[in-house]
């Protein structure tokens, strides 16, 4: 382009929009068709498979400098990313605790990306929907309408939001202005010895340190010992600490154990503590007709962390933090620079949603949750939770009926810990069951994880999957027995 053309205003300006919308539309139809096929026949594919070397090498390719046809780009994504997933949408994925997504939610994510709104705040429809989904979460858990909340990336961040409000409210000083070093008496937070590791990270991020989180022993069912908790609070006060918060588990990550939330709420009230519930595993049991009683008392919490990408099966990622005291919530995070001041009219007349968390830029997480809830209704999600819990009880019965299988503990909700036990102990038993777990994965049969319960190693099945059927669990039992016999005959290193 020469100077004369620039003077005439004919500079060739660029855009990321396609030159041929019709071609993009045709390819988009193919993508949707492939996506429907991807989910409709997922049961016929392996639960997981290892990537071959050429696929792994594709992710070491250098930075692209020149364009490539969109069809070729999609072809590469299909060959690599789509063909070798983590597998958590598969009906026999039971590792860790994920949720299994849903197609309507995926459409919601696509539409949210197309609409492109930033949910930091403002007067626009996506912001109102964000608030509506938070209100629906409050209704599901029995929180008052006056409570506050925010959508975040997941459970870890939801817990950090709640614990940050707890710290600032109970510190006795203006922490935002003066910092944690100005707190006169060191704060103490309390949780059971089964609390998720994200709470340690929260203590570190809040400047309190890991030692500020006192782990309280648990009973035989791995629920927090209320008497031991009360004694620890008394001991800390006498030693010059300031007890600030108790963290209740509405489902632990290891076994799904649920603390006595009513008793914890009562104790927190008596001791003037903030009552936070980590409900990322089981808070949404509150919508399950047969099992809602298990989380009774969650509605009395000062704050709750929950995960719509678990038992509401929203595509990753979306978590939610609820805070009973809306004023305390906003006071913990709100900052109003001149470029983010509210206006009486126009785009800036809407609520600033970033005042309730750490992110100024926020994705449109609400739409995928909203669409799935509108399509299916919350009652169906409640029934699916009951279904998963019933499946866990069924699996436990199958395990107890097999002489070579051993159950760690009766399941409380939907997590089952077990192992193959041919009469060996210690490291040999752990090595045997670890090899069973790895072969189940490598052979594409099922995906389990492992953990420690009462000091011993166990395989762990977390059934948070709307696609799981009882015959999948029958297959797991049969294949575990087959592999256990095979490995015992070969030795753990035999292949």
Tab-separated table of C-alpha atoms in Angstrom:
chain	number	residue	atom	x	y	z
A	1	UNK	CA	0.000	0.000	0.000
A	2	UNK	CA	1.565	3.313	-1.075
A	3	UNK	CA	1.213	6.796	0.415
A	4	UNK	CA	-1.259	7.881	-2.293
A	5	UNK	CA	-3.652	5.048	-1.416
A	6	UNK	CA	-3.445	5.918	2.261
A	7	UNK	CA	-4.245	9.536	1.433
A	8	UNK	CA	-7.334	8.390	-0.472
A	9	UNK	CA	-8.510	6.396	2.567
A	10	UNK	CA	-8.179	3.014	0.884
A	11	UNK	CA	-6.006	1.353	3.546
A	12	UNK	CA	-6.764	-2.403	3.660
A	13	UNK	CA	-7.855	-2.853	7.279
A	14	UNK	CA	-7.971	-6.354	8.694
A	15	UNK	CA	-10.477	-8.291	10.799
A	16	UNK	CA	-10.758	-11.750	12.325
A	17	UNK	CA	-14.169	-12.260	10.732
A	18	UNK	CA	-14.120	-14.770	7.840
A	19	UNK	CA	-14.067	-13.612	4.240
A	20	UNK	CA	-16.610	-16.329	3.390
A	21	UNK	CA	-19.353	-16.656	5.991
A	22	UNK	CA	-21.099	-19.373	3.986
A	23	UNK	CA	-18.045	-21.645	4.204
A	24	UNK	CA	-17.780	-21.044	7.951
A	25	UNK	CA	-21.479	-21.821	8.319
A	26	UNK	CA	-21.054	-25.128	6.492
A	27	UNK	CA	-18.080	-26.096	8.672
A	28	UNK	CA	-19.987	-25.062	11.795
A	29	UNK	CA	-22.797	-27.435	10.861
A	30	UNK	CA	-20.202	-30.195	10.580
A	31	UNK	CA	-18.791	-29.315	14.006
A	32	UNK	CA	-22.254	-29.552	15.567
A	33	UNK	CA	-22.969	-32.842	13.784
A	34	UNK	CA	-19.653	-34.227	15.014
A	35	UNK	CA	-20.392	-33.007	18.551
A	36	UNK	CA	-23.745	-34.806	18.620
A	37	UNK	CA	-22.060	-37.965	17.395
A	38	UNK	CA	-19.285	-37.531	19.938
A	39	UNK	CA	-21.728	-37.683	22.845
A	40	UNK	CA	-24.361	-40.016	21.409
A	41	UNK	CA	-21.914	-42.912	20.996
A	42	UNK	CA	-19.598	-42.110	23.895
A	43	UNK	CA	-20.468	-45.376	25.647
A	44	UNK	CA	-18.898	-47.282	22.761
A	45	UNK	CA	-15.516	-45.590	23.153
A	46	UNK	CA	-12.776	-46.255	25.725
A	47	UNK	CA	-13.138	-44.523	29.080
A	48	UNK	CA	-9.563	-43.264	28.571
A	49	UNK	CA	-6.641	-43.994	26.288
A	50	UNK	CA	-3.000	-43.009	26.132
A	51	UNK	CA	-1.925	-40.586	23.410
A	52	UNK	CA	0.455	-41.984	20.779
A	53	UNK	CA	3.752	-40.201	20.283
A	54	UNK	CA	2.699	-38.331	17.136
A	55	UNK	CA	-0.310	-36.809	18.872
A	56	UNK	CA	1.734	-35.784	21.896
A	57	UNK	CA	4.341	-34.265	19.578
A	58	UNK	CA	1.679	-32.093	17.913
A	59	UNK	CA	1.540	-30.006	21.083
A	60	UNK	CA	5.203	-29.106	20.677
A	61	UNK	CA	4.660	-27.401	17.319
A	62	UNK	CA	6.081	-23.857	17.047
A	63	UNK	CA	4.048	-20.658	17.111
A	64	UNK	CA	2.083	-20.329	13.846
A	65	UNK	CA	3.068	-17.248	11.829
A	66	UNK	CA	0.873	-17.649	8.757
A	67	UNK	CA	-2.792	-18.564	8.338
A	68	UNK	CA	-4.255	-22.016	7.761
A	69	UNK	CA	-7.713	-22.986	6.472
A	70	UNK	CA	-10.256	-23.246	9.296
A	71	UNK	CA	-11.230	-26.729	8.129
A	72	UNK	CA	-7.605	-27.848	8.559
A	73	UNK	CA	-7.473	-26.273	12.028
A	74	UNK	CA	-10.625	-28.107	13.041
A	75	UNK	CA	-9.251	-31.328	11.570
A	76	UNK	CA	-6.204	-31.067	13.806
A	77	UNK	CA	-8.370	-30.398	16.872
A	78	UNK	CA	-10.516	-33.406	16.022
A	79	UNK	CA	-7.484	-35.666	15.605
A	80	UNK	CA	-5.777	-34.582	18.813
A	81	UNK	CA	-7.887	-32.872	21.483
A	82	UNK	CA	-11.248	-34.475	20.724
A	83	UNK	CA	-9.773	-37.952	20.314
A	84	UNK	CA	-7.850	-38.058	23.595
A	85	UNK	CA	-9.983	-36.433	26.310
A	86	UNK	CA	-9.653	-36.653	30.060
A	87	UNK	CA	-12.798	-38.733	29.805
A	88	UNK	CA	-14.961	-37.241	32.532
A	89	UNK	CA	-18.014	-37.185	30.236
A	90	UNK	CA	-17.739	-40.984	29.823
A	91	UNK	CA	-20.256	-43.079	31.808
A	92	UNK	CA	-17.439	-45.063	33.439
A	93	UNK	CA	-15.373	-42.095	34.565
A	94	UNK	CA	-15.365	-42.187	38.360
A	95	UNK	CA	-11.932	-40.722	39.149
A	96	UNK	CA	-11.777	-37.746	41.447
A	97	UNK	CA	-15.079	-35.864	41.424
A	98	UNK	CA	-15.913	-34.098	38.210
A	99	UNK	CA	-19.440	-34.034	36.883
A	100	UNK	CA	-20.062	-35.159	33.332
A	101	UNK	CA	-21.264	-32.078	31.439
A	102	UNK	CA	-24.365	-31.955	29.223
A	103	UNK	CA	-25.020	-30.990	25.623
A	104	UNK	CA	-27.363	-28.098	26.392
A	105	UNK	CA	-24.756	-26.607	28.693
A	106	UNK	CA	-22.196	-26.911	25.910
A	107	UNK	CA	-24.516	-24.969	23.615
A	108	UNK	CA	-24.790	-22.372	26.362
A	109	UNK	CA	-21.013	-22.059	26.516
A	110	UNK	CA	-20.909	-21.621	22.734
A	111	UNK	CA	-23.582	-18.936	22.775
A	112	UNK	CA	-21.899	-17.186	25.691
A	113	UNK	CA	-18.682	-17.051	23.674
A	114	UNK	CA	-20.527	-15.774	20.604
A	115	UNK	CA	-22.286	-13.059	22.599
A	116	UNK	CA	-18.948	-12.248	24.178
A	117	UNK	CA	-20.099	-10.289	27.236
A	118	UNK	CA	-17.707	-9.479	30.060
A	119	UNK	CA	-19.475	-10.228	33.323
A	120	UNK	CA	-17.512	-7.731	35.379
A	121	UNK	CA	-20.830	-5.908	35.515
A	122	UNK	CA	-22.913	-3.378	33.685
A	123	UNK	CA	-26.461	-2.968	32.425
A	124	UNK	CA	-26.901	-5.866	30.007
A	125	UNK	CA	-28.829	-9.140	29.842
A	126	UNK	CA	-25.925	-11.450	30.688
A	127	UNK	CA	-25.372	-9.585	33.966
A	128	UNK	CA	-29.001	-10.061	34.949
A	129	UNK	CA	-28.818	-13.756	34.096
A	130	UNK	CA	-25.690	-14.106	36.219
A	131	UNK	CA	-27.627	-12.711	39.168
A	132	UNK	CA	-30.596	-14.956	38.396
A	133	UNK	CA	-28.473	-18.120	38.488
A	134	UNK	CA	-26.970	-17.032	41.818
A	135	UNK	CA	-30.518	-16.510	43.129
A	136	UNK	CA	-31.470	-19.985	41.939
A	137	UNK	CA	-28.481	-21.420	43.835
A	138	UNK	CA	-29.697	-19.639	46.971
A	139	UNK	CA	-33.153	-21.157	46.506
A	140	UNK	CA	-31.712	-24.648	46.018
A	141	UNK	CA	-29.844	-24.450	49.325
A	142	UNK	CA	-32.542	-22.646	51.311
A	143	UNK	CA	-30.546	-19.406	51.662
A	144	UNK	CA	-32.510	-16.188	52.211
A	145	UNK	CA	-33.240	-13.949	49.224
A	146	UNK	CA	-31.292	-11.171	50.939
A	147	UNK	CA	-28.071	-13.219	50.790
A	148	UNK	CA	-25.297	-12.487	48.324
A	149	UNK	CA	-23.357	-14.658	45.928
A	150	UNK	CA	-21.065	-14.812	42.947
A	151	UNK	CA	-20.191	-17.242	40.177
A	152	UNK	CA	-16.509	-18.183	40.094
A	153	UNK	CA	-14.227	-20.697	38.398
A	154	UNK	CA	-14.885	-23.615	40.720
A	155	UNK	CA	-14.935	-24.924	44.259
A	156	UNK	CA	-11.460	-23.829	45.291
A	157	UNK	CA	-12.180	-20.211	44.388
A	158	UNK	CA	-15.668	-20.389	45.919
A	159	UNK	CA	-14.107	-21.509	49.193
A	160	UNK	CA	-11.528	-18.715	49.033
A	161	UNK	CA	-14.331	-16.171	48.559
A	162	UNK	CA	-16.218	-17.404	51.617
A	163	UNK	CA	-13.110	-17.679	53.790
A	164	UNK	CA	-11.909	-14.221	52.783
A	165	UNK	CA	-15.186	-12.708	53.977
A	166	UNK	CA	-14.837	-14.751	57.168
A	167	UNK	CA	-11.306	-13.453	57.764
A	168	UNK	CA	-12.215	-9.815	57.203
A	169	UNK	CA	-15.371	-10.031	59.293
A	170	UNK	CA	-13.731	-11.718	62.280
A	171	UNK	CA	-10.286	-10.050	62.220
A	172	UNK	CA	-11.269	-7.218	64.555
A	173	UNK	CA	-9.485	-4.669	62.338
A	174	UNK	CA	-9.746	-3.291	58.798
A	175	UNK	CA	-7.680	-5.993	57.088
A	176	UNK	CA	-8.002	-4.397	53.672
A	177	UNK	CA	-6.431	-1.201	54.893
A	178	UNK	CA	-3.873	-2.457	57.399
A	179	UNK	CA	-3.137	-6.046	56.333
A	180	UNK	CA	-3.009	-9.268	58.300
A	181	UNK	CA	0.113	-8.163	60.177
A	182	UNK	CA	-2.046	-5.705	62.108
A	183	UNK	CA	-4.372	-8.403	63.494
A	184	UNK	CA	-3.821	-8.327	67.245
A	185	UNK	CA	-4.540	-11.969	67.990
A	186	UNK	CA	-3.670	-14.644	65.384
A	187	UNK	CA	-6.808	-16.029	63.776
A	188	UNK	CA	-7.730	-19.692	63.968
A	189	UNK	CA	-9.853	-21.559	61.432
A	190	UNK	CA	-11.089	-25.097	62.102
A	191	UNK	CA	-11.948	-28.022	59.869
A	192	UNK	CA	-11.818	-31.783	60.080
A	193	UNK	CA	-8.729	-33.779	59.161
A	194	UNK	CA	-10.620	-34.613	55.947
A	195	UNK	CA	-10.864	-31.035	54.578
A	196	UNK	CA	-9.905	-30.501	50.958
A	197	UNK	CA	-6.406	-29.235	50.193
A	198	UNK	CA	-7.863	-26.009	48.768
A	199	UNK	CA	-8.398	-24.813	52.339
A	200	UNK	CA	-4.683	-24.927	53.010
A	201	UNK	CA	-4.149	-22.906	49.833
A	202	UNK	CA	-6.783	-20.457	51.039
A	203	UNK	CA	-5.013	-19.980	54.378
A	204	UNK	CA	-1.747	-19.358	52.556
A	205	UNK	CA	-3.324	-16.946	50.054
A	206	UNK	CA	-5.042	-15.052	52.877
A	207	UNK	CA	-1.706	-14.461	54.571
A	208	UNK	CA	-2.648	-16.533	57.618
A	209	UNK	CA	-0.482	-19.556	56.905
A	210	UNK	CA	-1.200	-23.254	57.031
A	211	UNK	CA	-0.926	-23.350	60.823
A	212	UNK	CA	-3.947	-21.073	61.088
A	213	UNK	CA	-6.088	-24.012	59.925
A	214	UNK	CA	-6.427	-26.437	62.818
A	215	UNK	CA	-7.384	-29.944	61.708
A	216	UNK	CA	-9.816	-31.594	64.107
A	217	UNK	CA	-9.969	-35.392	64.466
A	218	UNK	CA	-12.892	-37.306	62.973
A	219	UNK	CA	-15.088	-40.144	64.200
A	220	UNK	CA	-15.334	-43.633	62.721
A	221	UNK	CA	-17.508	-42.239	59.914
A	222	UNK	CA	-14.867	-39.556	59.167
A	223	UNK	CA	-17.116	-36.715	60.389
A	224	UNK	CA	-15.654	-33.921	62.495
A	225	UNK	CA	-15.593	-34.672	66.232
A	226	UNK	CA	-17.717	-31.902	67.770
A	227	UNK	CA	-16.353	-32.401	71.277
A	228	UNK	CA	-12.768	-32.243	70.023
A	229	UNK	CA	-13.630	-29.088	68.072
A	230	UNK	CA	-15.104	-27.399	71.139
A	231	UNK	CA	-12.028	-28.320	73.178
A	232	UNK	CA	-9.679	-26.956	70.487
A	233	UNK	CA	-11.531	-23.627	70.402
A	234	UNK	CA	-11.299	-23.306	74.202
A	235	UNK	CA	-7.616	-24.226	74.164
A	236	UNK	CA	-6.822	-21.680	71.440
A	237	UNK	CA	-8.641	-18.869	73.259
A	238	UNK	CA	-6.677	-19.613	76.389
A	239	UNK	CA	-3.436	-19.547	74.383
A	240	UNK	CA	-4.162	-16.074	72.998
A	241	UNK	CA	-5.555	-16.946	69.567
A	242	UNK	CA	-8.779	-15.583	68.077
A	243	UNK	CA	-11.055	-18.418	66.874
A	244	UNK	CA	-12.663	-17.091	63.708
A	245	UNK	CA	-14.264	-19.732	61.526
A	246	UNK	CA	-15.321	-23.359	61.415
A	247	UNK	CA	-15.439	-25.161	58.070
A	248	UNK	CA	-18.050	-27.880	57.749
A	249	UNK	CA	-17.872	-30.558	55.082
A	250	UNK	CA	-21.007	-31.282	53.092
A	251	UNK	CA	-19.277	-34.295	51.598
A	252	UNK	CA	-15.542	-34.950	51.940
A	253	UNK	CA	-13.468	-35.650	48.873
A	254	UNK	CA	-12.165	-38.979	50.188
A	255	UNK	CA	-15.364	-40.720	51.240
A	256	UNK	CA	-18.250	-38.256	50.924
A	257	UNK	CA	-18.618	-37.970	54.696
A	258	UNK	CA	-20.973	-35.173	55.773
A	259	UNK	CA	-20.318	-33.374	59.037
A	260	UNK	CA	-23.207	-32.702	61.419
A	261	UNK	CA	-23.995	-29.310	59.920
A	262	UNK	CA	-26.727	-28.477	62.413
A	263	UNK	CA	-24.406	-29.136	65.342
A	264	UNK	CA	-21.665	-27.069	63.718
A	265	UNK	CA	-24.050	-24.183	63.086
A	266	UNK	CA	-25.130	-24.255	66.738
A	267	UNK	CA	-21.540	-24.371	67.976
A	268	UNK	CA	-20.483	-21.538	65.655
A	269	UNK	CA	-23.323	-19.394	66.964
A	270	UNK	CA	-22.429	-20.116	70.586
A	271	UNK	CA	-18.719	-19.427	70.025
A	272	UNK	CA	-19.252	-16.394	67.755
A	273	UNK	CA	-17.514	-18.072	64.808
A	274	UNK	CA	-18.164	-17.720	61.102
A	275	UNK	CA	-19.728	-20.948	59.803
A	276	UNK	CA	-18.506	-21.834	56.309
A	277	UNK	CA	-19.627	-24.982	54.493
A	278	UNK	CA	-17.512	-26.584	51.800
A	279	UNK	CA	-20.358	-27.999	49.759
A	280	UNK	CA	-18.466	-28.623	46.533
A	281	UNK	CA	-19.084	-32.349	46.827
A	282	UNK	CA	-22.538	-32.485	48.346
A	283	UNK	CA	-24.278	-29.123	48.862
A	284	UNK	CA	-26.634	-29.814	45.964
A	285	UNK	CA	-27.933	-32.904	47.746
A	286	UNK	CA	-30.314	-30.289	49.146
A	287	UNK	CA	-32.355	-30.652	45.921
A	288	UNK	CA	-32.455	-34.475	46.036
A	289	UNK	CA	-35.826	-35.658	47.385
A	290	UNK	CA	-34.568	-38.898	48.984
A	291	UNK	CA	-31.329	-37.549	50.428
A	292	UNK	CA	-31.802	-33.837	51.191
A	293	UNK	CA	-31.935	-34.622	54.920
A	294	UNK	CA	-28.226	-35.487	54.802
A	295	UNK	CA	-27.254	-31.811	54.429
A	296	UNK	CA	-29.791	-30.348	56.837
A	297	UNK	CA	-28.310	-27.267	58.463
A	298	UNK	CA	-26.503	-26.031	55.359
A	299	UNK	CA	-29.102	-23.277	55.130
A	300	UNK	CA	-27.788	-21.892	58.453
A	301	UNK	CA	-24.256	-21.333	57.138
A	302	UNK	CA	-22.707	-17.882	56.860
A	303	UNK	CA	-21.159	-18.910	53.544
A	304	UNK	CA	-21.251	-21.933	51.250
A	305	UNK	CA	-19.106	-23.061	48.341
A	306	UNK	CA	-20.787	-25.219	45.708
A	307	UNK	CA	-19.993	-26.499	42.229
A	308	UNK	CA	-22.604	-26.426	39.448
A	309	UNK	CA	-20.076	-28.251	37.258
A	310	UNK	CA	-20.466	-31.282	39.488
A	311	UNK	CA	-24.049	-32.351	40.233
A	312	UNK	CA	-25.658	-29.793	37.931
A	313	UNK	CA	-23.323	-31.212	35.248
A	314	UNK	CA	-22.482	-27.829	33.767
A	315	UNK	CA	-19.485	-27.840	31.420
A	316	UNK	CA	-16.312	-26.670	33.113
A	317	UNK	CA	-15.893	-24.268	34.645
A	318	UNK	CA	-18.385	-22.776	37.088
A	319	UNK	CA	-18.478	-22.594	40.875
A	320	UNK	CA	-20.627	-20.516	43.193
A	321	UNK	CA	-19.978	-18.811	46.520
A	322	UNK	CA	-22.973	-17.803	48.631
A	323	UNK	CA	-22.653	-15.372	51.549
A	324	UNK	CA	-25.499	-14.727	53.965
A	325	UNK	CA	-24.388	-11.176	54.829
A	326	UNK	CA	-24.476	-9.304	51.509
A	327	UNK	CA	-22.979	-6.168	53.037
A	328	UNK	CA	-19.998	-8.076	54.457
A	329	UNK	CA	-19.518	-9.801	51.109
A	330	UNK	CA	-19.344	-6.592	49.093
A	331	UNK	CA	-17.295	-4.803	51.749
A	332	UNK	CA	-14.639	-7.520	51.441
A	333	UNK	CA	-13.989	-7.006	47.718
A	334	UNK	CA	-15.479	-3.780	46.346
A	335	UNK	CA	-13.181	-1.150	44.878
A	336	UNK	CA	-14.518	1.771	42.819
A	337	UNK	CA	-11.947	3.522	40.657
A	338	UNK	CA	-13.049	6.481	38.556
A	339	UNK	CA	-13.193	4.364	35.405
A	340	UNK	CA	-15.689	1.965	36.987
A	341	UNK	CA	-18.101	4.371	38.607
A	342	UNK	CA	-21.828	3.720	38.316
A	343	UNK	CA	-24.017	5.960	36.197
A	344	UNK	CA	-27.736	6.719	36.604
A	345	UNK	CA	-28.393	5.559	33.022
A	346	UNK	CA	-26.692	3.656	30.254
A	347	UNK	CA	-24.322	0.685	30.277
A	348	UNK	CA	-22.675	1.597	33.591
A	349	UNK	CA	-26.008	1.784	35.433
A	350	UNK	CA	-26.024	-1.965	36.111
A	351	UNK	CA	-24.526	-3.704	39.142
A	352	UNK	CA	-20.751	-4.196	39.185
A	353	UNK	CA	-20.462	-7.942	39.707
A	354	UNK	CA	-16.681	-7.744	40.190
A	355	UNK	CA	-17.392	-6.128	43.570
A	356	UNK	CA	-18.101	-9.613	44.950
A	357	UNK	CA	-14.880	-11.399	44.077
A	358	UNK	CA	-11.334	-11.147	42.804
A	359	UNK	CA	-11.936	-11.027	39.050
A	360	UNK	CA	-12.659	-7.800	37.206
A	361	UNK	CA	-12.964	-9.658	33.899
A	362	UNK	CA	-15.480	-12.469	34.313
A	363	UNK	CA	-16.750	-14.941	31.754
A	364	UNK	CA	-20.438	-15.541	31.072
A	365	UNK	CA	-20.662	-18.724	33.156
A	366	UNK	CA	-24.353	-18.412	33.938
A	367	UNK	CA	-25.813	-19.244	30.538
A	368	UNK	CA	-24.804	-22.922	30.464
A	369	UNK	CA	-26.322	-23.430	33.927
A	370	UNK	CA	-29.450	-21.434	33.107
A	371	UNK	CA	-30.182	-23.276	29.854
A	372	UNK	CA	-29.831	-26.753	31.365
A	373	UNK	CA	-31.997	-25.860	34.369
A	374	UNK	CA	-34.653	-24.396	32.084
A	375	UNK	CA	-34.615	-27.456	29.816
A	376	UNK	CA	-34.673	-30.176	32.486
A	377	UNK	CA	-35.982	-28.452	35.627
A	378	UNK	CA	-34.254	-28.632	38.985
A	379	UNK	CA	-36.349	-31.636	40.080
A	380	UNK	CA	-34.684	-33.844	37.481
A	381	UNK	CA	-31.236	-32.866	38.697
A	382	UNK	CA	-32.359	-33.801	42.199
A	383	UNK	CA	-33.493	-37.215	40.978
A	384	UNK	CA	-30.149	-37.743	39.225
A	385	UNK	CA	-28.365	-37.069	42.521
A	386	UNK	CA	-30.563	-39.658	44.230
A	387	UNK	CA	-29.797	-42.025	41.346
A	388	UNK	CA	-26.029	-41.659	41.830
A	389	UNK	CA	-26.323	-42.237	45.581
A	390	UNK	CA	-28.439	-45.345	44.981
A	391	UNK	CA	-25.832	-46.571	42.491
A	392	UNK	CA	-23.096	-46.153	45.106
A	393	UNK	CA	-25.092	-48.226	47.592
A	394	UNK	CA	-25.614	-50.850	44.875
A	395	UNK	CA	-21.873	-50.973	44.159
A	396	UNK	CA	-21.128	-51.350	47.864
A	397	UNK	CA	-23.507	-54.330	48.004
A	398	UNK	CA	-21.805	-55.913	44.991
A	399	UNK	CA	-18.388	-55.439	46.602
A	400	UNK	CA	-19.499	-56.946	49.916
A	401	UNK	CA	-20.861	-59.982	48.059
A	402	UNK	CA	-17.443	-60.771	46.554
A	403	UNK	CA	-14.971	-62.599	48.862
A	404	UNK	CA	-11.950	-61.079	47.073
A	405	UNK	CA	-13.203	-57.497	47.356
A	406	UNK	CA	-13.156	-55.371	50.510
A	407	UNK	CA	-15.127	-52.223	51.336
A	408	UNK	CA	-13.315	-49.469	53.252
A	409	UNK	CA	-16.382	-47.877	54.801
A	410	UNK	CA	-20.098	-47.870	54.092
A	411	UNK	CA	-20.749	-45.065	51.590
A	412	UNK	CA	-22.530	-41.992	52.933
A	413	UNK	CA	-23.453	-40.623	49.537
A	414	UNK	CA	-21.913	-41.424	46.152
A	415	UNK	CA	-18.251	-42.247	46.871
A	416	UNK	CA	-17.205	-45.881	47.290
A	417	UNK	CA	-13.741	-46.902	48.478
A	418	UNK	CA	-12.749	-50.542	48.049
A	419	UNK	CA	-9.867	-52.821	47.101
A	420	UNK	CA	-9.005	-56.242	45.792
A	421	UNK	CA	-7.847	-58.322	48.753
A	422	UNK	CA	-6.402	-61.774	48.050
A	423	UNK	CA	-4.791	-61.972	51.496
A	424	UNK	CA	-1.757	-59.710	51.163
A	425	UNK	CA	-0.856	-56.647	53.212
A	426	UNK	CA	1.036	-53.375	53.245
A	427	UNK	CA	2.959	-52.181	50.213
A	428	UNK	CA	2.237	-55.366	48.273
A	429	UNK	CA	-1.502	-54.759	48.637
A	430	UNK	CA	-1.116	-51.141	47.578
A	431	UNK	CA	0.988	-52.085	44.550
A	432	UNK	CA	-1.551	-54.712	43.496
A	433	UNK	CA	-4.513	-52.341	43.656
A	434	UNK	CA	-2.591	-49.518	42.014
A	435	UNK	CA	-1.825	-51.829	39.110
A	436	UNK	CA	-5.507	-52.795	38.874
A	437	UNK	CA	-6.404	-49.099	38.716
A	438	UNK	CA	-3.840	-48.388	36.001
A	439	UNK	CA	-4.883	-51.341	33.851
A	440	UNK	CA	-8.536	-50.371	34.131
A	441	UNK	CA	-7.501	-47.003	32.707
A	442	UNK	CA	-5.090	-48.286	30.066
A	443	UNK	CA	-7.544	-50.873	28.785
A	444	UNK	CA	-10.230	-48.194	28.498
A	445	UNK	CA	-12.566	-50.048	30.866
A	446	UNK	CA	-13.090	-47.454	33.595
A	447	UNK	CA	-11.313	-44.577	35.285
A	448	UNK	CA	-10.853	-44.743	39.058
A	449	UNK	CA	-8.612	-42.867	41.463
A	450	UNK	CA	-7.114	-43.948	44.766
A	451	UNK	CA	-6.875	-42.455	48.229
A	452	UNK	CA	-6.112	-43.129	51.876
A	453	UNK	CA	-8.865	-44.008	54.366
A	454	UNK	CA	-8.040	-44.642	58.041
A	455	UNK	CA	-4.368	-44.802	57.095
A	456	UNK	CA	-4.739	-47.452	54.389
A	457	UNK	CA	-4.737	-47.404	50.589
A	458	UNK	CA	-8.014	-47.898	48.703
A	459	UNK	CA	-9.421	-47.520	45.209
A	460	UNK	CA	-12.019	-44.767	44.977
A	461	UNK	CA	-15.141	-44.599	42.817
A	462	UNK	CA	-16.873	-41.201	42.745
A	463	UNK	CA	-20.196	-41.606	40.936
A	464	UNK	CA	-21.179	-38.091	39.877
A	465	UNK	CA	-22.179	-39.007	36.363
A	466	UNK	CA	-25.655	-38.830	34.829
A	467	UNK	CA	-24.638	-41.385	32.170
A	468	UNK	CA	-23.632	-44.143	34.619
A	469	UNK	CA	-25.829	-47.264	34.731
A	470	UNK	CA	-25.806	-50.199	37.112
A	471	UNK	CA	-24.450	-52.476	34.413
A	472	UNK	CA	-21.390	-50.189	34.280
A	473	UNK	CA	-20.851	-50.954	37.960
A	474	UNK	CA	-21.333	-54.664	37.344
A	475	UNK	CA	-18.644	-54.414	34.668
A	476	UNK	CA	-16.315	-52.660	37.118
A	477	UNK	CA	-16.689	-55.433	39.686
A	478	UNK	CA	-16.133	-58.168	37.103
A	479	UNK	CA	-13.106	-56.487	35.519
A	480	UNK	CA	-11.535	-55.716	38.898
A	481	UNK	CA	-11.758	-59.382	39.827
A	482	UNK	CA	-10.351	-60.437	36.452
A	483	UNK	CA	-7.425	-58.048	36.656
A	484	UNK	CA	-6.779	-58.877	40.294
A	485	UNK	CA	-6.453	-62.580	39.494
A	486	UNK	CA	-4.368	-61.832	36.414
A	487	UNK	CA	-1.932	-59.556	38.230
A	488	UNK	CA	-1.662	-61.893	41.204
A	489	UNK	CA	-0.700	-64.694	38.836
A	490	UNK	CA	1.779	-62.544	36.874
A	491	UNK	CA	3.152	-60.336	39.622
A	492	UNK	CA	2.514	-56.541	39.738
A	493	UNK	CA	5.127	-55.785	37.056
A	494	UNK	CA	3.883	-58.420	34.632
A	495	UNK	CA	2.200	-57.156	31.474
